[in-house]
Coordinates of C-alpha atoms and ligand atoms in Angstrom, one line a residue:
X1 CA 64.3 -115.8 144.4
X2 CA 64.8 -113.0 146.6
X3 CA 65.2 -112.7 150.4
X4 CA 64.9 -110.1 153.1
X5 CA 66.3 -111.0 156.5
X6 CA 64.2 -109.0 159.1
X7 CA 65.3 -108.2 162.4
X8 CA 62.6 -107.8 165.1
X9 CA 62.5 -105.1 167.4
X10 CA 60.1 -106.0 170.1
X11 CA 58.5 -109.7 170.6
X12 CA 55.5 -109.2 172.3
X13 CA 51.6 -109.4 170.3
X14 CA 52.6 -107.6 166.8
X15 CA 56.2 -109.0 166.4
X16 CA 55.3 -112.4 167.4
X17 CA 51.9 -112.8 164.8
X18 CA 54.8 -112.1 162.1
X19 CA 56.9 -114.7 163.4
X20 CA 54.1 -117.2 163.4
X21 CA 52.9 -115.7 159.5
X22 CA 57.1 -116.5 158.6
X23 CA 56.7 -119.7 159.7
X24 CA 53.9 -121.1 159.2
X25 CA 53.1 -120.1 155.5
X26 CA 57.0 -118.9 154.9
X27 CA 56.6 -121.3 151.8
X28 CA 53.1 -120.3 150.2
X29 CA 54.3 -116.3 151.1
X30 CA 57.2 -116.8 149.0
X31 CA 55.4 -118.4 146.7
X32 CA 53.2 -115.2 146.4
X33 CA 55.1 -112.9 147.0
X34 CA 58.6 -113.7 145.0
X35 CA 60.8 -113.3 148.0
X36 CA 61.5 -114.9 150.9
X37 CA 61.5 -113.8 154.4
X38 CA 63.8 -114.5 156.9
X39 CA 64.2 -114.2 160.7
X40 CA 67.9 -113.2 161.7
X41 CA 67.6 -110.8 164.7
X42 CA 64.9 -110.7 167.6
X43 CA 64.9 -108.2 170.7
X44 CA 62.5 -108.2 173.5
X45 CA 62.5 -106.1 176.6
X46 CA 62.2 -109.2 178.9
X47 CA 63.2 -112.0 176.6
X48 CA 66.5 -110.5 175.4
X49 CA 68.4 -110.9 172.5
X50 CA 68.9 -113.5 169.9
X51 CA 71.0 -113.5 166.6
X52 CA 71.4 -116.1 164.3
X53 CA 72.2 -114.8 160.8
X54 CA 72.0 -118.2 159.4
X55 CA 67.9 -117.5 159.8
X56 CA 66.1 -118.2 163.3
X57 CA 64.2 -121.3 164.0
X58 CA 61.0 -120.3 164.8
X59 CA 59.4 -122.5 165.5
X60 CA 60.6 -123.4 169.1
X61 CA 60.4 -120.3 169.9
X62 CA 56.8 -119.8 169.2
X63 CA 55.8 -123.0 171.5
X64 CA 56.8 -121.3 174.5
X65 CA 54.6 -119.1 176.2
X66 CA 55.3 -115.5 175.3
X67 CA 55.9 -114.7 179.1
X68 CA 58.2 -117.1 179.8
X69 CA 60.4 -116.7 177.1
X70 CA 64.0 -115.8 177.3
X71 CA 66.7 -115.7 175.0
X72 CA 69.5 -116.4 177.6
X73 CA 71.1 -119.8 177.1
X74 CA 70.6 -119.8 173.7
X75 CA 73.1 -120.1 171.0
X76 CA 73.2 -116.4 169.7
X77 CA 71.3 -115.1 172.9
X78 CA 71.1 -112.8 175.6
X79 CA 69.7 -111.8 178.2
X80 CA 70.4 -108.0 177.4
X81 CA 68.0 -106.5 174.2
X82 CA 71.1 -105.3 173.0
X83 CA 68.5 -102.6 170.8
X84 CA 71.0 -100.4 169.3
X85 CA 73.8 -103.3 168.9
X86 CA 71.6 -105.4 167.4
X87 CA 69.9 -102.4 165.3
X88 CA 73.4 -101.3 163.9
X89 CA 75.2 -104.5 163.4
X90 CA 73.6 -107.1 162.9
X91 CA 73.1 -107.4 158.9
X92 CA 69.7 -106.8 158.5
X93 CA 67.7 -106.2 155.2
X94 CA 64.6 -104.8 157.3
X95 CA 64.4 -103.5 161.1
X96 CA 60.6 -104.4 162.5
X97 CA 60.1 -101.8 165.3
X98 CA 56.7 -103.0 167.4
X99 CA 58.0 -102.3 170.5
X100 CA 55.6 -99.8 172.8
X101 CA 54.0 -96.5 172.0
X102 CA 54.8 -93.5 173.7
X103 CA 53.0 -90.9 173.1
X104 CA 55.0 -88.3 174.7
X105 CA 58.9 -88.2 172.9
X106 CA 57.7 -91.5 171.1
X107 CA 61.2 -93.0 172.6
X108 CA 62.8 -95.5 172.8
X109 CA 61.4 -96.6 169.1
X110 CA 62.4 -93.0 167.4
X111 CA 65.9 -94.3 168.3
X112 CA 65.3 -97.4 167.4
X113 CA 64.1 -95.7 164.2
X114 CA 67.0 -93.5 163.2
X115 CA 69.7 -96.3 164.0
X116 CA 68.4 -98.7 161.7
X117 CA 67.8 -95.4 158.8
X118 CA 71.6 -94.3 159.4
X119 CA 72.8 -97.6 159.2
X120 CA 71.3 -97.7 155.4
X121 CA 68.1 -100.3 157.0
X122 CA 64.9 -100.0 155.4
X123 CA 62.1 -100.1 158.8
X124 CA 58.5 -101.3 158.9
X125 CA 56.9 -100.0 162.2
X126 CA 53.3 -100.1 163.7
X127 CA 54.3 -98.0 166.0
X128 CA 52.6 -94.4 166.4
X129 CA 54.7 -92.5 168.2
X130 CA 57.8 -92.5 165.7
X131 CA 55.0 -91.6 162.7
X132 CA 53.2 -89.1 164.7
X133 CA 55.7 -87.4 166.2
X134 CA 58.9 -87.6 164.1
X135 CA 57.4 -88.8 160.8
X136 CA 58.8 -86.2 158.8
X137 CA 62.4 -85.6 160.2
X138 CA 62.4 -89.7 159.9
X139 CA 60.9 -89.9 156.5
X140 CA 64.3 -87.7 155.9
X141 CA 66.7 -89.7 157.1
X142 CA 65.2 -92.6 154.9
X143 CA 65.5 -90.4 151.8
X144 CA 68.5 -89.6 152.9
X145 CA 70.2 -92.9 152.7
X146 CA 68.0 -94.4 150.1
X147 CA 66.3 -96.5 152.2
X148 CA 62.3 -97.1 153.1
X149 CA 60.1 -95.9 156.4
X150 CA 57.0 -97.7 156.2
X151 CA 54.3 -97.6 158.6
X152 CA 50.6 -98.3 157.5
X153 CA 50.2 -100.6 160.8
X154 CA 50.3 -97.1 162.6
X155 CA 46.5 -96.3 161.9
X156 CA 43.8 -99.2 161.6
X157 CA 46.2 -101.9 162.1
X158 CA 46.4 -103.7 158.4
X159 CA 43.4 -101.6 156.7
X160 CA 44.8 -100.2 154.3
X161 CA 44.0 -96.3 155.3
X162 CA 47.6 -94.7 154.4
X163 CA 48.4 -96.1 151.2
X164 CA 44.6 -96.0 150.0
X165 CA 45.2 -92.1 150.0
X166 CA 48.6 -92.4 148.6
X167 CA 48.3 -94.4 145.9
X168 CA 44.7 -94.9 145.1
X169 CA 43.4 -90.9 145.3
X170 CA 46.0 -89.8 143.0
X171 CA 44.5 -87.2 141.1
X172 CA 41.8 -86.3 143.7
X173 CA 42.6 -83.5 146.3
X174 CA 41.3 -84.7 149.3
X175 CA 40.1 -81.9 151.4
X176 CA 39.5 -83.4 155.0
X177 CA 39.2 -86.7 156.6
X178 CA 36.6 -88.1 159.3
X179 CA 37.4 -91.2 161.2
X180 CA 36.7 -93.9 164.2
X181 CA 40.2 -95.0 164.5
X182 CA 40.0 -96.4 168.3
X183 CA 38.2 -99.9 168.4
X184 CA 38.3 -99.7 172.3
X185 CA 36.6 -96.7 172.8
X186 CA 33.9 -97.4 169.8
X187 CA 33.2 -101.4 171.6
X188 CA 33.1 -99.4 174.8
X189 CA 30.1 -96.9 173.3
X190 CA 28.3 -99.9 171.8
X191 CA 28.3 -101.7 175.2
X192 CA 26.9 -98.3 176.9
X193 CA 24.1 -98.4 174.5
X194 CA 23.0 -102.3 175.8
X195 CA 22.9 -100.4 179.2
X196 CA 26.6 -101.8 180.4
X197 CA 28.1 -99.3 182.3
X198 CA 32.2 -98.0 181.9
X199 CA 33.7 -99.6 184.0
X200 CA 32.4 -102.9 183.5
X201 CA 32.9 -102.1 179.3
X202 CA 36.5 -101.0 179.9
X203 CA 37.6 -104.6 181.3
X204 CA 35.8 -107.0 178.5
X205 CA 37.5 -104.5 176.3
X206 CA 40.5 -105.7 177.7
X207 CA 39.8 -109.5 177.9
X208 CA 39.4 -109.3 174.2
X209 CA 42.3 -107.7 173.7
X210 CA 41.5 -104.4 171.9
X211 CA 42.6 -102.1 174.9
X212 CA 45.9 -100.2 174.8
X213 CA 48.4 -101.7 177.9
X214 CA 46.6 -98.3 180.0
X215 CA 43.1 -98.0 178.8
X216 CA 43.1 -94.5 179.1
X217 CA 44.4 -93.6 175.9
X218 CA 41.9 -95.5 174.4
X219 CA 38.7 -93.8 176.6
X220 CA 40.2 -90.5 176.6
X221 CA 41.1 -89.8 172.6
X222 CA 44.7 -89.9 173.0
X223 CA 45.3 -93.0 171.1
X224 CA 43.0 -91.6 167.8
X225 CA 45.2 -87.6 168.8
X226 CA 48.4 -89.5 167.5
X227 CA 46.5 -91.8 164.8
X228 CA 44.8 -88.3 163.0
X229 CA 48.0 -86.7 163.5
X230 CA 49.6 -89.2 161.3
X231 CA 46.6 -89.5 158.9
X232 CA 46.3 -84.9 159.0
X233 CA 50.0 -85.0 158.8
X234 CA 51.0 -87.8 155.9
X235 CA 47.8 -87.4 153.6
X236 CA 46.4 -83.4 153.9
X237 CA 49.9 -82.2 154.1
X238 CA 49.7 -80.8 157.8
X239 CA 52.7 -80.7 160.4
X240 CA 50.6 -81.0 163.6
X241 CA 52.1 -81.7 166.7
X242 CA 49.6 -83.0 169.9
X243 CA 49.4 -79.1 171.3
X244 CA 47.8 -78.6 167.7
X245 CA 44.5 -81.2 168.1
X246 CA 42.0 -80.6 170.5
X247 CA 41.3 -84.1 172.8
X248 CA 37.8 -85.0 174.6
X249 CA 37.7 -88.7 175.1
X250 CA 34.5 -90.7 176.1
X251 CA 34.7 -91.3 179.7
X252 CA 31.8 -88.5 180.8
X253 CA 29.5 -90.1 178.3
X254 CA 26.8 -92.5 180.7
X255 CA 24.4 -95.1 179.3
X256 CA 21.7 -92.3 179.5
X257 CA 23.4 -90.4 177.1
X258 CA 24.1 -92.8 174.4
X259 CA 20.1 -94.9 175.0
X260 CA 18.7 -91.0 174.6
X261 CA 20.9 -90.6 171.7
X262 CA 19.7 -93.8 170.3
X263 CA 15.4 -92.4 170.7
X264 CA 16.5 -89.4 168.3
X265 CA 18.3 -91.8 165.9
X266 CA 21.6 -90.9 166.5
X267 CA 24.8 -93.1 167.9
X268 CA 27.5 -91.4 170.0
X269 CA 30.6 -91.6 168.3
X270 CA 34.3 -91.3 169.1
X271 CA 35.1 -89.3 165.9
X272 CA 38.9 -87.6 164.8
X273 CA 38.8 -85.1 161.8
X274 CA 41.0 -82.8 160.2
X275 CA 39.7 -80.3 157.6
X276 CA 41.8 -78.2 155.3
X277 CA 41.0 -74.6 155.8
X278 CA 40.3 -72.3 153.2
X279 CA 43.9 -70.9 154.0
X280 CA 45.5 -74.0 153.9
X281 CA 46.0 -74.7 157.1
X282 CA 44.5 -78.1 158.5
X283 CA 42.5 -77.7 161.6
X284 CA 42.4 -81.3 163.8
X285 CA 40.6 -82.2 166.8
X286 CA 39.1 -85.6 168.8
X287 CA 36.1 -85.6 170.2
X288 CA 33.0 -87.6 170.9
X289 CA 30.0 -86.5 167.9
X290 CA 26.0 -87.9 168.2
X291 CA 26.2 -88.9 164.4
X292 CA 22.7 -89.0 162.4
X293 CA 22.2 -92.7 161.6
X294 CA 22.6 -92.0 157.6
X295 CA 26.3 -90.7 158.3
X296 CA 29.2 -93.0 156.6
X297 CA 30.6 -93.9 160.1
X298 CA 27.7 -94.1 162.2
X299 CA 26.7 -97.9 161.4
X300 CA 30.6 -98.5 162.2
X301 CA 30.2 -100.9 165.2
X302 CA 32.1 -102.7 168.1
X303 CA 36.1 -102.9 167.1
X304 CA 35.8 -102.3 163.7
X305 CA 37.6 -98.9 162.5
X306 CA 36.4 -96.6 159.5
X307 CA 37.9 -93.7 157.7
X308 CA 36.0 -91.1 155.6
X309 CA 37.9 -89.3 153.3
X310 CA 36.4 -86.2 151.8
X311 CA 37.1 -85.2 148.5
X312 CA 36.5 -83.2 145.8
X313 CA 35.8 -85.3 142.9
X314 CA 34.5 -88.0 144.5
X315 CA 32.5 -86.8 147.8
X316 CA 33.0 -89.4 150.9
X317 CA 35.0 -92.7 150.4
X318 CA 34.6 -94.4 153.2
X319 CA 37.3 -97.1 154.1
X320 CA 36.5 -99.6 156.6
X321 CA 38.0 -102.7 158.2
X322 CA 39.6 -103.8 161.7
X323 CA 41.5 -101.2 163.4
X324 CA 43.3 -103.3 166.0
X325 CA 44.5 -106.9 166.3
X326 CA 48.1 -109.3 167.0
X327 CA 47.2 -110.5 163.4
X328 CA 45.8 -107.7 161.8
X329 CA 48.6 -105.8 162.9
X330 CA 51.4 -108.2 161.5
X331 CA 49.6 -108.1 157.9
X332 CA 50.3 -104.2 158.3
X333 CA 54.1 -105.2 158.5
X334 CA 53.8 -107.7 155.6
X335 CA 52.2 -104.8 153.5
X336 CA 54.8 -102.4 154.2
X337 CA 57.4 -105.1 153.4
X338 CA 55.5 -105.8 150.1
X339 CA 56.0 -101.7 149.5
X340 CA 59.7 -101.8 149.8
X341 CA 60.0 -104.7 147.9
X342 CA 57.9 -102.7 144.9
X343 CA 59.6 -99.0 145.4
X344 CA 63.1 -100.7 145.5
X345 CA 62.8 -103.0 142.6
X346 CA 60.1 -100.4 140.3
X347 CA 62.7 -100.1 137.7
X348 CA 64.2 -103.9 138.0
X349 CA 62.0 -105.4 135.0
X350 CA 62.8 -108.7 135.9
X351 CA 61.7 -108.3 139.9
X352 CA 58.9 -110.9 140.5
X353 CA 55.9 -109.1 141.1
X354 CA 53.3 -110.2 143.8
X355 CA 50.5 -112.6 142.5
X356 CA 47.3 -110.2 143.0
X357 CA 49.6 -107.6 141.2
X358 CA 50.4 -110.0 138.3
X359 CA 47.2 -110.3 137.5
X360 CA 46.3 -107.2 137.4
X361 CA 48.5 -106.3 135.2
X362 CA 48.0 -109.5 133.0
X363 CA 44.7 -108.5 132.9
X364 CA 45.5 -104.5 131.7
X365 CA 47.6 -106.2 129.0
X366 CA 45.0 -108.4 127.9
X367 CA 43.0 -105.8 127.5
X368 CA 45.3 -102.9 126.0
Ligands
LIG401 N1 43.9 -99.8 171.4 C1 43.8 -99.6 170.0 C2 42.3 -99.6 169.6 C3 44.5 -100.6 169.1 O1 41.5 -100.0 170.5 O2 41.9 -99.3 168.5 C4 45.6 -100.2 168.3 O3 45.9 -98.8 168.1

């Protein structure tokens, strides 16, 4: 059986539901799966570093409370991150990147990005400001040297919004997307219509965990601006920077609004579209929409995500499922692992293919 040893770039929510998926259903994944995973490299802003090329024991390290973990004093770590070291060197099948988004020069993960591609790595990242704002110079570099940039953790957490349109629409030209892509801000609206006002919305949205570290990329639409630039960008074709979609977040929106809104049947929405235009072009923008109640997003409630695409053979396909989450998040890595397992072993006939997979292919043959 196969094996991919990951190193882990970042140990906080993401990084860490991965660690506990590797070890506590390692076995049964395998099983699945036909490869195993292995831990060989963690980095952490305030934990350190820790190598152990043997595999990590994970175990122990998951018992400790994540803020008072530190890899100093172990055998094999640190109390420096050691990023690019540990990036370059350290022989890694996969680098994991879930360290913090930011949205401005989406460093220090680009960097961590384009070590681990130009040292010949394949990278997983749920990170949106690589994707958003480097996606395609990074996408490059991975053709480049033959290796994979995945990334479907970057918009609705595990929901499966970026390889839907990839690999499901083939065929189909999709001609504009329509989405609620910030469970924050959507929880936030719900709570307004019960008569709870923002501030008091804002901080339960943060005691379940759904709020970004500064809520104010949730509220004000600057989290979905870098989530539709990835979707505009990597399904419609578009090369958008943040100048290029217009932002209006939620934060002027009162209780008033959204109960009136509610009399006339319609729910205040914190919607991002892009449209192609007739020139080609895509035109993007983020702002909050008083949907009718028979539109395919407006019944989308609390943190739960949705994305409408727009095509032309189909009409609307709406996809829906969470949009934020440690767990949710992690399964985004584990699909984007499954994917370079698939592209790099699509002409290896005797690669072990993932058990949903098998049977659907059993089933095509048993039919054929
Ligand atoms: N804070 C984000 C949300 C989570 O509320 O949707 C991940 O992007």
């Amino acid at each position: 059986m196969g094996r991919y040893d990951l190193a882990l770039i970042g140990f906080g929510g993401v990084n860490r539901a991965l660690a506990e998926l590797i070890s506590q259903r390692g076995d049964r994944l395998a099983e699945e799966l036909g490869f195993a995973l292995r831990v060989v490299a963690i980095t952490d802003l305030r934990a350190g570093s820790l190598i152990e090329t043997d595999g990590i024991d994970l175990a122990p390290l998951l018992a400790v409370e994540p803020g008072e973990l530190s890899f100093a004093g172990l055998p094999g770590g640190d109390a420096d991150p050691r990023n690019e070291w540990v990036i370059r060197e350290v022989p890694a099948d996969i680098v994991v990147e879930a360290t913090f988004t930011n949205p401005t020069d989406g460093e220090p993960a680009c960097s961590h990005v384009r070590w681990a591609l130009t040292a010949g790595k394949h990278v997983c990242t749920t990170n949106k400001g690589p994707v958003a704002l480097a996606g395609r110079e990074l996408g490059q570099l991975a053709a480049e040297h033959g290796v994979s940039f995945e990334f479907e953790g970057a918009v609705l957490s595990g929901t499966p919004i970026l390889r839907t349109a990839r690999r499901v629409f083939g065929g189909l030209e999709i001609t504009g997307v329509q989405g609620i892509m910030n469970g924050t801000s959507n929880y936030i609206l719900g709570r307004l219509e019960e008569g709870i006002d923002l501030p008091t919305a804002i901080a339960a949205a943060q005691e379940l965990g759904y709020a970004e570290a500064d809520p104010t990329a949730d509220v004000e639409g600057h989290d979905v601006q870098l989530k539709l630039m990835i979707l505009a960008n990597h399904v419609l074709g578009a090369d958008l920077c943040r100048e290029d979609v217009f932002r209006e977040g939620i934060s002027h929106i009162t209780p008033q609004d959204v109960r009136d809104a509610v009399s006339k049947g319609l729910r205040w929405k914190l919607v991002g579209s892009a449209t192609r235009r007739a020139d080609g072009t895509v035109e993007a923008r983020v702002a909050p929409v008083a949907l009718p109640g028979h539109h395919p997003l407006a019944g989308v409630s609390g943190p739960v995500n949705a994305v409408a695409f727009h095509t032309d053979l189909l009409g609307t396909v709406t996809v829906s499922g969470p949009g934020a989450g440690r767990i949710e998040t992690a399964y985004a890595l584990l699909s984007d692992i499954i994917a370079i397992h698939q592209r790099h072993h699509a002409d290896d006939d005797t690669a072990p293919l993932p058990r949903v997979l098998q049977a659907r292919v059993l089933q095509e043959t048993h039919r054929g």
